Coordinates of C-alpha atoms in Angstrom, one line a residue:
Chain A
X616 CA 2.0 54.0 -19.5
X617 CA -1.2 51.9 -19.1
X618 CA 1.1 49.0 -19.8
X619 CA 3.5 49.3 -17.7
X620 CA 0.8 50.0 -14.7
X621 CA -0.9 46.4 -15.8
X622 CA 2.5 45.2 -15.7
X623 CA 3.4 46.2 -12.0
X624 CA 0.1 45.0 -10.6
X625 CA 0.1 41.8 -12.2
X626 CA 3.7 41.4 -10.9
X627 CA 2.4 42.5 -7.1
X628 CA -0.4 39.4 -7.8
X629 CA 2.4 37.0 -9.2
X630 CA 5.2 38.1 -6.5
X631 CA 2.2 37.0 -3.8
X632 CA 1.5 33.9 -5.2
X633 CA 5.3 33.2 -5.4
X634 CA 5.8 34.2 -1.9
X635 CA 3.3 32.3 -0.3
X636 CA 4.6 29.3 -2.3
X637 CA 8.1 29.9 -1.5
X638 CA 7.4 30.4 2.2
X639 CA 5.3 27.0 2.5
X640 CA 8.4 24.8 0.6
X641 CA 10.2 26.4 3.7
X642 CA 8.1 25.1 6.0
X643 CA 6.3 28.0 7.2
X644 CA 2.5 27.6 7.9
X645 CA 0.6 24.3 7.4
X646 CA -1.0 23.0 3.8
X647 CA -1.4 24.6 1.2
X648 CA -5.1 26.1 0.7
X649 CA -5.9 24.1 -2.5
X650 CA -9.2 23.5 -2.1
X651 CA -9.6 20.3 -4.2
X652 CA -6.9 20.7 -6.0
X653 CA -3.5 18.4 -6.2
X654 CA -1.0 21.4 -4.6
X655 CA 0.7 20.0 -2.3
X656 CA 1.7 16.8 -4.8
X657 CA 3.0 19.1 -6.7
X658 CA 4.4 21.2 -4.4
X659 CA 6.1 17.9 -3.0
X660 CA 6.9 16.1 -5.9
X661 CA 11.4 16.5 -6.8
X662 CA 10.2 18.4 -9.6
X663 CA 9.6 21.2 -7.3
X664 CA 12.8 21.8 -6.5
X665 CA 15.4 22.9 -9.6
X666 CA 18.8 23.3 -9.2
X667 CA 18.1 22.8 -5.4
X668 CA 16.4 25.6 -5.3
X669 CA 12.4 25.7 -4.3
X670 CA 11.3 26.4 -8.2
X671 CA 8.7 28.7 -6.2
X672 CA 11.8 30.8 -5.2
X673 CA 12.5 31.3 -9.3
X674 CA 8.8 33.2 -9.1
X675 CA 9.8 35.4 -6.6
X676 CA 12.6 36.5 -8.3
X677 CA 11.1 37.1 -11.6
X678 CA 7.9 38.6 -10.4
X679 CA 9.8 41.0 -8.2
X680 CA 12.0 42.1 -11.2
X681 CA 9.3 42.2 -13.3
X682 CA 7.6 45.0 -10.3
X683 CA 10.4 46.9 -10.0
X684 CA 11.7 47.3 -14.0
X685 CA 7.7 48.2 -14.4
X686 CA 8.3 50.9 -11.4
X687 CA 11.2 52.4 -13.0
X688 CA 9.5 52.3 -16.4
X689 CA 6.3 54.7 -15.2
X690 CA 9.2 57.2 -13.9
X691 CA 8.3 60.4 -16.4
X692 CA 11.7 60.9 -17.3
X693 CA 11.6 56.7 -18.6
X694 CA 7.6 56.8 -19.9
X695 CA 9.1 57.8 -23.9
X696 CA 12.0 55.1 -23.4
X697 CA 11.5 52.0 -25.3
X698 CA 14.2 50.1 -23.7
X699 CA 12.4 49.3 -20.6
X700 CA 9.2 47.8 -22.8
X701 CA 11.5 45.8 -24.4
X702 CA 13.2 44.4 -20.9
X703 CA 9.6 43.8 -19.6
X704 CA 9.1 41.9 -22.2
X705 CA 12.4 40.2 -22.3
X706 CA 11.8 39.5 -18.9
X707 CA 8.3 38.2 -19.2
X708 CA 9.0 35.6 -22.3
X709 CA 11.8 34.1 -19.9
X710 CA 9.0 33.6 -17.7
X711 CA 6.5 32.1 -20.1
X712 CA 8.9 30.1 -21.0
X713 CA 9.7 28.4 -17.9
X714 CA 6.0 28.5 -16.7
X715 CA 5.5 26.1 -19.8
X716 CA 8.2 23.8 -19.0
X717 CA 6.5 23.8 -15.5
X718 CA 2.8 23.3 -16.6
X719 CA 4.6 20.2 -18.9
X720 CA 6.2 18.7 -15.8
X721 CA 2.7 19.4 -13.9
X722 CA 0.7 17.7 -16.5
X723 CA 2.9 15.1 -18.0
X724 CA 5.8 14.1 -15.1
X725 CA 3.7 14.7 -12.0
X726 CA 0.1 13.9 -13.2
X727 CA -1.4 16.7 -10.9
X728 CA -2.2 19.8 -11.1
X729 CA -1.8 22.8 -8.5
X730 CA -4.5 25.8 -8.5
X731 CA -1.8 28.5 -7.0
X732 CA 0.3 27.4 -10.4
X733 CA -2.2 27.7 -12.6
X734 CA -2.6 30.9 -11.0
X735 CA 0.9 32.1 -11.4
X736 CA 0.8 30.6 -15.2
X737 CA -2.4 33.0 -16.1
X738 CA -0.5 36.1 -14.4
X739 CA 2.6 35.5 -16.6
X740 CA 1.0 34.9 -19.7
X741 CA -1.2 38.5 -19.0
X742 CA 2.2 40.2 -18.2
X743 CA 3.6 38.6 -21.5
X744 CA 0.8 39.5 -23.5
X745 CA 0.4 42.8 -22.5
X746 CA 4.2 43.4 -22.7
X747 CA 4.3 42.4 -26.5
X748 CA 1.0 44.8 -27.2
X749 CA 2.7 48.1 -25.5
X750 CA 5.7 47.3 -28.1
X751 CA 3.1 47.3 -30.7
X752 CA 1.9 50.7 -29.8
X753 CA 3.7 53.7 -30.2
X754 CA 5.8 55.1 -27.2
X755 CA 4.2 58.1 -25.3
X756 CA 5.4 61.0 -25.9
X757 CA 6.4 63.2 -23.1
X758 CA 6.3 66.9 -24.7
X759 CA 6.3 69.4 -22.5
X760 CA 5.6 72.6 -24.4
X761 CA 2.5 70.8 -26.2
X762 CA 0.5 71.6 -23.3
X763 CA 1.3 75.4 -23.1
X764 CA -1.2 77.6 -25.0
X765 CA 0.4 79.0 -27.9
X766 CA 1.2 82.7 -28.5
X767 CA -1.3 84.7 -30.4
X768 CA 0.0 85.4 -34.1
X769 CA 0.1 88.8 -34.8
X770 CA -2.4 89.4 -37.6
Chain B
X943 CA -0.3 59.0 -11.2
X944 CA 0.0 59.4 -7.7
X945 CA -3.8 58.1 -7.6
X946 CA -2.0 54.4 -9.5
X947 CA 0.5 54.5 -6.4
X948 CA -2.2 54.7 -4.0
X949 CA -3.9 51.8 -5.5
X950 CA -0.8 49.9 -5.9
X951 CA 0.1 50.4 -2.5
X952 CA -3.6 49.1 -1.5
X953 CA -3.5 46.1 -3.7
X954 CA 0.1 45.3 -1.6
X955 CA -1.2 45.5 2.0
X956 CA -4.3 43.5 0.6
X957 CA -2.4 41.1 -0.8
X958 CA 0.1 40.7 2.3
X959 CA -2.1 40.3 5.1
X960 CA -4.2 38.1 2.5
X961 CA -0.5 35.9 2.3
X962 CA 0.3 36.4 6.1
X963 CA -3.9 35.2 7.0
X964 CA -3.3 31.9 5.0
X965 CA 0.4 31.0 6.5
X966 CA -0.8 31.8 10.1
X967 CA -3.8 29.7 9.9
X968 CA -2.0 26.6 8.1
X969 CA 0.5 27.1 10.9
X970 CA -1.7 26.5 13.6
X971 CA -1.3 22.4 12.7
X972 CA -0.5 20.9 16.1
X973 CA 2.9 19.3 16.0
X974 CA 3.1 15.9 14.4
X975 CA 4.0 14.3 17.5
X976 CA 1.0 15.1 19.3
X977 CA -1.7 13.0 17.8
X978 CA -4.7 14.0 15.6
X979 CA -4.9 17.3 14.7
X980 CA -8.3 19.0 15.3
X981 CA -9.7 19.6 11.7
X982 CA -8.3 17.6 8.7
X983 CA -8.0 19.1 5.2
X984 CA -8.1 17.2 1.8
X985 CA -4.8 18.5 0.1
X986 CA -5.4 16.2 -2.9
X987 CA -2.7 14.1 -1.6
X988 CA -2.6 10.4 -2.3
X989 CA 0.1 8.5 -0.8
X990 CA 3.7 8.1 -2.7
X991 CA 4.0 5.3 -5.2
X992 CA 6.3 3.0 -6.9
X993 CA 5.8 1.3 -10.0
X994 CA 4.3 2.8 -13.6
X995 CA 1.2 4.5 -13.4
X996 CA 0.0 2.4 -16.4
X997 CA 0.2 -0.9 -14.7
X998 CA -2.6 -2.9 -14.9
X999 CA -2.6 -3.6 -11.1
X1000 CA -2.6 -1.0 -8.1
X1001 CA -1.9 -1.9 -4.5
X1002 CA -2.3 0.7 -2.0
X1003 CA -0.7 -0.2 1.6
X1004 CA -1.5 1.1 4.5
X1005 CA 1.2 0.7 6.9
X1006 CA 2.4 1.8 10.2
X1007 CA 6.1 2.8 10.8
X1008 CA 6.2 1.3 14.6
X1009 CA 4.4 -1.9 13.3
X1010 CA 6.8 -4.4 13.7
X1011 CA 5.2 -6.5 11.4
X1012 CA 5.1 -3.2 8.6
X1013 CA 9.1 -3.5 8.6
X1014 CA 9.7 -6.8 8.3
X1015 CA 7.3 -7.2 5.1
X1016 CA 9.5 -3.6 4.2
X1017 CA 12.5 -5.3 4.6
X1018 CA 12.0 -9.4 3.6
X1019 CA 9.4 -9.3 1.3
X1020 CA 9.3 -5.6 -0.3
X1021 CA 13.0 -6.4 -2.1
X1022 CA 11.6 -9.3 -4.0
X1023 CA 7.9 -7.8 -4.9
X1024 CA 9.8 -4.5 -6.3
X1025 CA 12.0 -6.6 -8.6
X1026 CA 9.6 -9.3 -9.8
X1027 CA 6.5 -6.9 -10.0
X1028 CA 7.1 -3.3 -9.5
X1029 CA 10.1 -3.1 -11.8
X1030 CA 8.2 -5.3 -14.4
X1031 CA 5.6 -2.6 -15.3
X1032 CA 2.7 -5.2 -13.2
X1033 CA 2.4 -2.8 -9.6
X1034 CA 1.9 0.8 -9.1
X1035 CA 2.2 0.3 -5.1
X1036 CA 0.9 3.4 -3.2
X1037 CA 1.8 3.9 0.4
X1038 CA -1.1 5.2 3.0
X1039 CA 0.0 6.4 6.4
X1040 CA -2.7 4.4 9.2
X1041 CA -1.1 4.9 12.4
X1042 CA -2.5 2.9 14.9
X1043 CA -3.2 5.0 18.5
X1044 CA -1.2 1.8 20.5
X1045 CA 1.6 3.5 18.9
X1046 CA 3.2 6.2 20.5
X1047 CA 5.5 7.7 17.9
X1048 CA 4.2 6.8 14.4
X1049 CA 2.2 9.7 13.5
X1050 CA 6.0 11.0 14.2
X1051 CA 7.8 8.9 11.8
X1052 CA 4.7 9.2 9.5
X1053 CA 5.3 12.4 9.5
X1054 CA 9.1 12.2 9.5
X1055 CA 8.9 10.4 6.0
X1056 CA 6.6 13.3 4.8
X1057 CA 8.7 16.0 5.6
X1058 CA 11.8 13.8 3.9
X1059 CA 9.4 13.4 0.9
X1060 CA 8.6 17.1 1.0
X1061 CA 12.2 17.3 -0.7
X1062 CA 11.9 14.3 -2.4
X1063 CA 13.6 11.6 -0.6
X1064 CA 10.2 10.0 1.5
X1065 CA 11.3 6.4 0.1
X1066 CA 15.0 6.6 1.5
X1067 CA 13.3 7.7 4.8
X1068 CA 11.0 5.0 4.5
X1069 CA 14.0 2.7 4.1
X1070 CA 15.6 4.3 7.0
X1071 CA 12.7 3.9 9.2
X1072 CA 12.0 0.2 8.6
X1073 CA 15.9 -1.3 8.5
X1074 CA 16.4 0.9 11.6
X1075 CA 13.4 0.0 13.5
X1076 CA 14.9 -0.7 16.6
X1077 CA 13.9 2.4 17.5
X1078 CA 10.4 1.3 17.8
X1079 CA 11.2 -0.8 20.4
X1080 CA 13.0 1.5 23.2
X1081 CA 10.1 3.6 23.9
X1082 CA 12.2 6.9 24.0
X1083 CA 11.6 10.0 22.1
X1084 CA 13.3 9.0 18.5
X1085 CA 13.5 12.7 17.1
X1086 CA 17.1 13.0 17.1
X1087 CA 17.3 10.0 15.5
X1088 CA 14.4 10.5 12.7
X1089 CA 16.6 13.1 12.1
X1090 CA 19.7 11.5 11.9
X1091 CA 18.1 9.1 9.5
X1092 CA 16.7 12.0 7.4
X1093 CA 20.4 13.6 7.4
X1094 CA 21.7 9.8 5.9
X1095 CA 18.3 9.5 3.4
X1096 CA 20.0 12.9 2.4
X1097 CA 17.2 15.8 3.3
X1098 CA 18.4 19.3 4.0
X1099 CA 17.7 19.4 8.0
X1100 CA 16.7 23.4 8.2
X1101 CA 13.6 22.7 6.5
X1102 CA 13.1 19.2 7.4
X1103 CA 13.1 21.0 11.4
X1104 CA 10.6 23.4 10.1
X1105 CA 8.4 20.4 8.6
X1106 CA 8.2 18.8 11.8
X1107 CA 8.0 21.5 14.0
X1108 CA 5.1 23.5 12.1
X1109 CA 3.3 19.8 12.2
X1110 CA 2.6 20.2 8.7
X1111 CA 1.5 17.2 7.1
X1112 CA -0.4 15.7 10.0
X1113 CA -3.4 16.4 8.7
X1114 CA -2.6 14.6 5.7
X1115 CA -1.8 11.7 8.4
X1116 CA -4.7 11.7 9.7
X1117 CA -6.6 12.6 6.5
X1118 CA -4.9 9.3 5.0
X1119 CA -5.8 7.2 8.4
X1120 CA -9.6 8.4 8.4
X1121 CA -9.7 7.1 4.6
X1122 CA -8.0 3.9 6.2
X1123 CA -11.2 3.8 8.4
X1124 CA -13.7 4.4 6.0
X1125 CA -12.1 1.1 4.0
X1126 CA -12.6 -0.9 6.8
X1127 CA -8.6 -1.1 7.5
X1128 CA -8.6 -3.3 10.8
X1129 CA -4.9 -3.7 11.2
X1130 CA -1.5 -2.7 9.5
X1131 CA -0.6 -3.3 6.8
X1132 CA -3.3 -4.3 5.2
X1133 CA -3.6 -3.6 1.4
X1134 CA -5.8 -3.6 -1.2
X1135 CA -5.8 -5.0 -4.9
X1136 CA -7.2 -2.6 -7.6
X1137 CA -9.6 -0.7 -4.4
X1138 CA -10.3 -4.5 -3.6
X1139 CA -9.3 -5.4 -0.2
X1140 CA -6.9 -8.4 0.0
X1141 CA -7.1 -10.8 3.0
X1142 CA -4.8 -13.0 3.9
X1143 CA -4.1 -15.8 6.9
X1144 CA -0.8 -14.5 7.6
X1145 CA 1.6 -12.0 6.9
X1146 CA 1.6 -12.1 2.7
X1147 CA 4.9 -13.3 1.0
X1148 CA 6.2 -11.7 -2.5
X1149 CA 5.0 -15.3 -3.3
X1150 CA 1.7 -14.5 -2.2
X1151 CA 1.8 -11.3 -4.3
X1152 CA 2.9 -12.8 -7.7
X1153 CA 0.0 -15.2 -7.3
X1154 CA -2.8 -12.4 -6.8
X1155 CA -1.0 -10.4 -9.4
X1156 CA -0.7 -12.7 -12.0
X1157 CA -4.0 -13.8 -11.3
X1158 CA -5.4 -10.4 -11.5
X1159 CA -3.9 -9.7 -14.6
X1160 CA -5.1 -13.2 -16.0
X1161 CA -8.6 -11.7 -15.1
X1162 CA -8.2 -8.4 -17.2
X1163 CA -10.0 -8.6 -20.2
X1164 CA -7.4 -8.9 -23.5
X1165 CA -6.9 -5.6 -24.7
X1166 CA -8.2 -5.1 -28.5
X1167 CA -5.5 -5.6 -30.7
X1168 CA -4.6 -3.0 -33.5
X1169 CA -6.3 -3.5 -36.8
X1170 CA -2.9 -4.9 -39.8
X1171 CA -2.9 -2.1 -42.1
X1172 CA -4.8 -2.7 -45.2
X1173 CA -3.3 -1.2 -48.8

């Protein structure tokens, strides 16, 4: 259960950062707050934009199913359910993944680095992490009769 | 549980006003059109370049888009130094924005270009700009065609209008043009050779260029050659 509450506010943290990202490649507010950092060549550059999409807007996406799978996971009913440990962490390699293939383009295409992605890159990595530790761990057991007092043998 | 939810819900409104506090206050960027903006703000940006970033020379322009002068070195010369010394692996060329204040409408195309290289297309808009310049001339208000030009350098126009109308990269502009000061730029374009300032008599040919160049290059010291492999 601890888990999957890690997992749903790191998402909230990542789905901000996405947003704000996503809403500046649209246009909306001014630059970036980078303080010395290179955002906004990044955040200019043609690599962020894949598949003509803002890659910002591929953030949003995963962070917000990333929230919501956590959400359904905490339900009691789904807390014993291993399936949606699994998808979390399905979910979250996928996004290791292509945060790695970013941070390469960062470091090695663009020759800059952006502060609000290195951001997003340490919030994905603790999702993933902690994703792959609550498989490790045995599920929680929801039993509901464990918590009555038992009945008094008869001597 | 319910006390996760509450928290949660906390972290959510912090985070959204936080979110909503720094798009509000980048928004307040005056348009680009209407000169300086009040405060400027280092975003790490550095101007757009051609060329290999391991070339042994570096020449940063700085160039105004209503310059007269500025286009026809785009257009004559610019063809010629991109094939004989951009292309070759000698130039990484970087573009600054100076606009000058006698020009009424180039912190606009400045900023036109930015907004066209926001989606990665700022040297087709440059091109655009500079073959089309007879827009410099007429003295009327060129936004409908900036963005007719952005539309044929091939930027998506919703966001390109929200670029221009949020004002967003003039403080870069002027970020770029107050650098342009500090380096002593009197006059567009003027450029500089390795952060070495290059003066001319007259407007520099590619001619002009391959002879600094290759000069500067002559200049290097040899780089150490590798060691043959003993066995």
């Amino acid at each position: 259960m601890r888990s999957r509450q890690a997992i749903a506010l790191l998402a909230l943290v990542g789905f901000f950062i996405a947003v704000y990202l996503w809403l500046h490649a649209l246009g909306y507010g001014g630059p970036l707050k980078c303080g010395t950092g290179a955002c906004e060549t990044v955040q200019s550059s043609p690599q962020a934009v894949q598949f003509g999409i803002p890659v910002a807007f591929y953030g949003v996406v995963g962070y917000l199913a990333l929230f919501v799978v956590a959400l359904i996971g905490l339900r009691p009913a789904a807390l014993a359910d291993r399936q949606w440990s699994l998808l979390l962490a399905g979910l979250s390699t996928v996004g290791v993944l292509f945060t790695g293939y970013l941070t390469y383009l960062e470091l090695f295409v663009i020759h800059a680095i952006c502060r609000w992605c290195v951001g997003s890159a340490l919030v994905i990595t603790a999702i993933w992490i902690v994703s792959l530790l609550s498989l490790r761990s045995p599920a929680t057991r929801i039993d509901r009769g464990a918590s009555r007092p038992l009945p008094d043998r008869p001597a | 549980m319910n006390r996760f939810y509450v928290v949660l819900a906390g972290v959510a409104v912090v985070l959204a006003v936080g979110t909503f506090t720094m798009l509000k206050s980048g928004g307040s960027a005056p348009a680009a059109a209407t000169g300086a903006p009040p405060t400027v703000v280092d975003d790490g940006f550095r101007g757009y370049s051609q060329g290999s970033g391991d070339a042994p020379v570096e020449i940063t322009e700085y160039l105004d888009f209503e310059c007269p002068v500025c286009a026809s070195f785009a257009v004559i010369q610019m063809p010629t130094i991109k094939e004989q010394l951009i292309n070759t692996g000698k130039v990484h060329w970087r573009y600054r924005d100076f606009p000058l204040p006698i020009h009424r409408y180039s912190r606009f195309a400045a900023h036109a270009a930015q907004c066209a290289g926001a989606q990665g297309h700022y040297f087709e808009m440059q091109d655009q700009l500079f073959l089309n310049h007879q827009w410099a001339q007429t003295g009327k208000d060129p936004s409908k065609l900036f963005r007719e030009l952005a539309k044929a350098s091939g930027v998506e126009l919703t966001a390109y209008d929200q670029c221009m109308e949020s004002g967003r990269y003039a403080q870069r502009i002027e970020f770029s043009r107050q650098e342009g000061d500090q380096l002593l730029v009197d006059g567009t374009p003027t450029f500089y050779l390795n952060g070495k300032k290059l003066n001319f008599r007259r407007l520099p040919t590619s001619d002009d260029f391959k002879a600094v160049v290759d000069s500067a290059i002559a200049a290097l010291p040899p780089k150490p050659r590798p060691s043959p492999n003993r066995h």
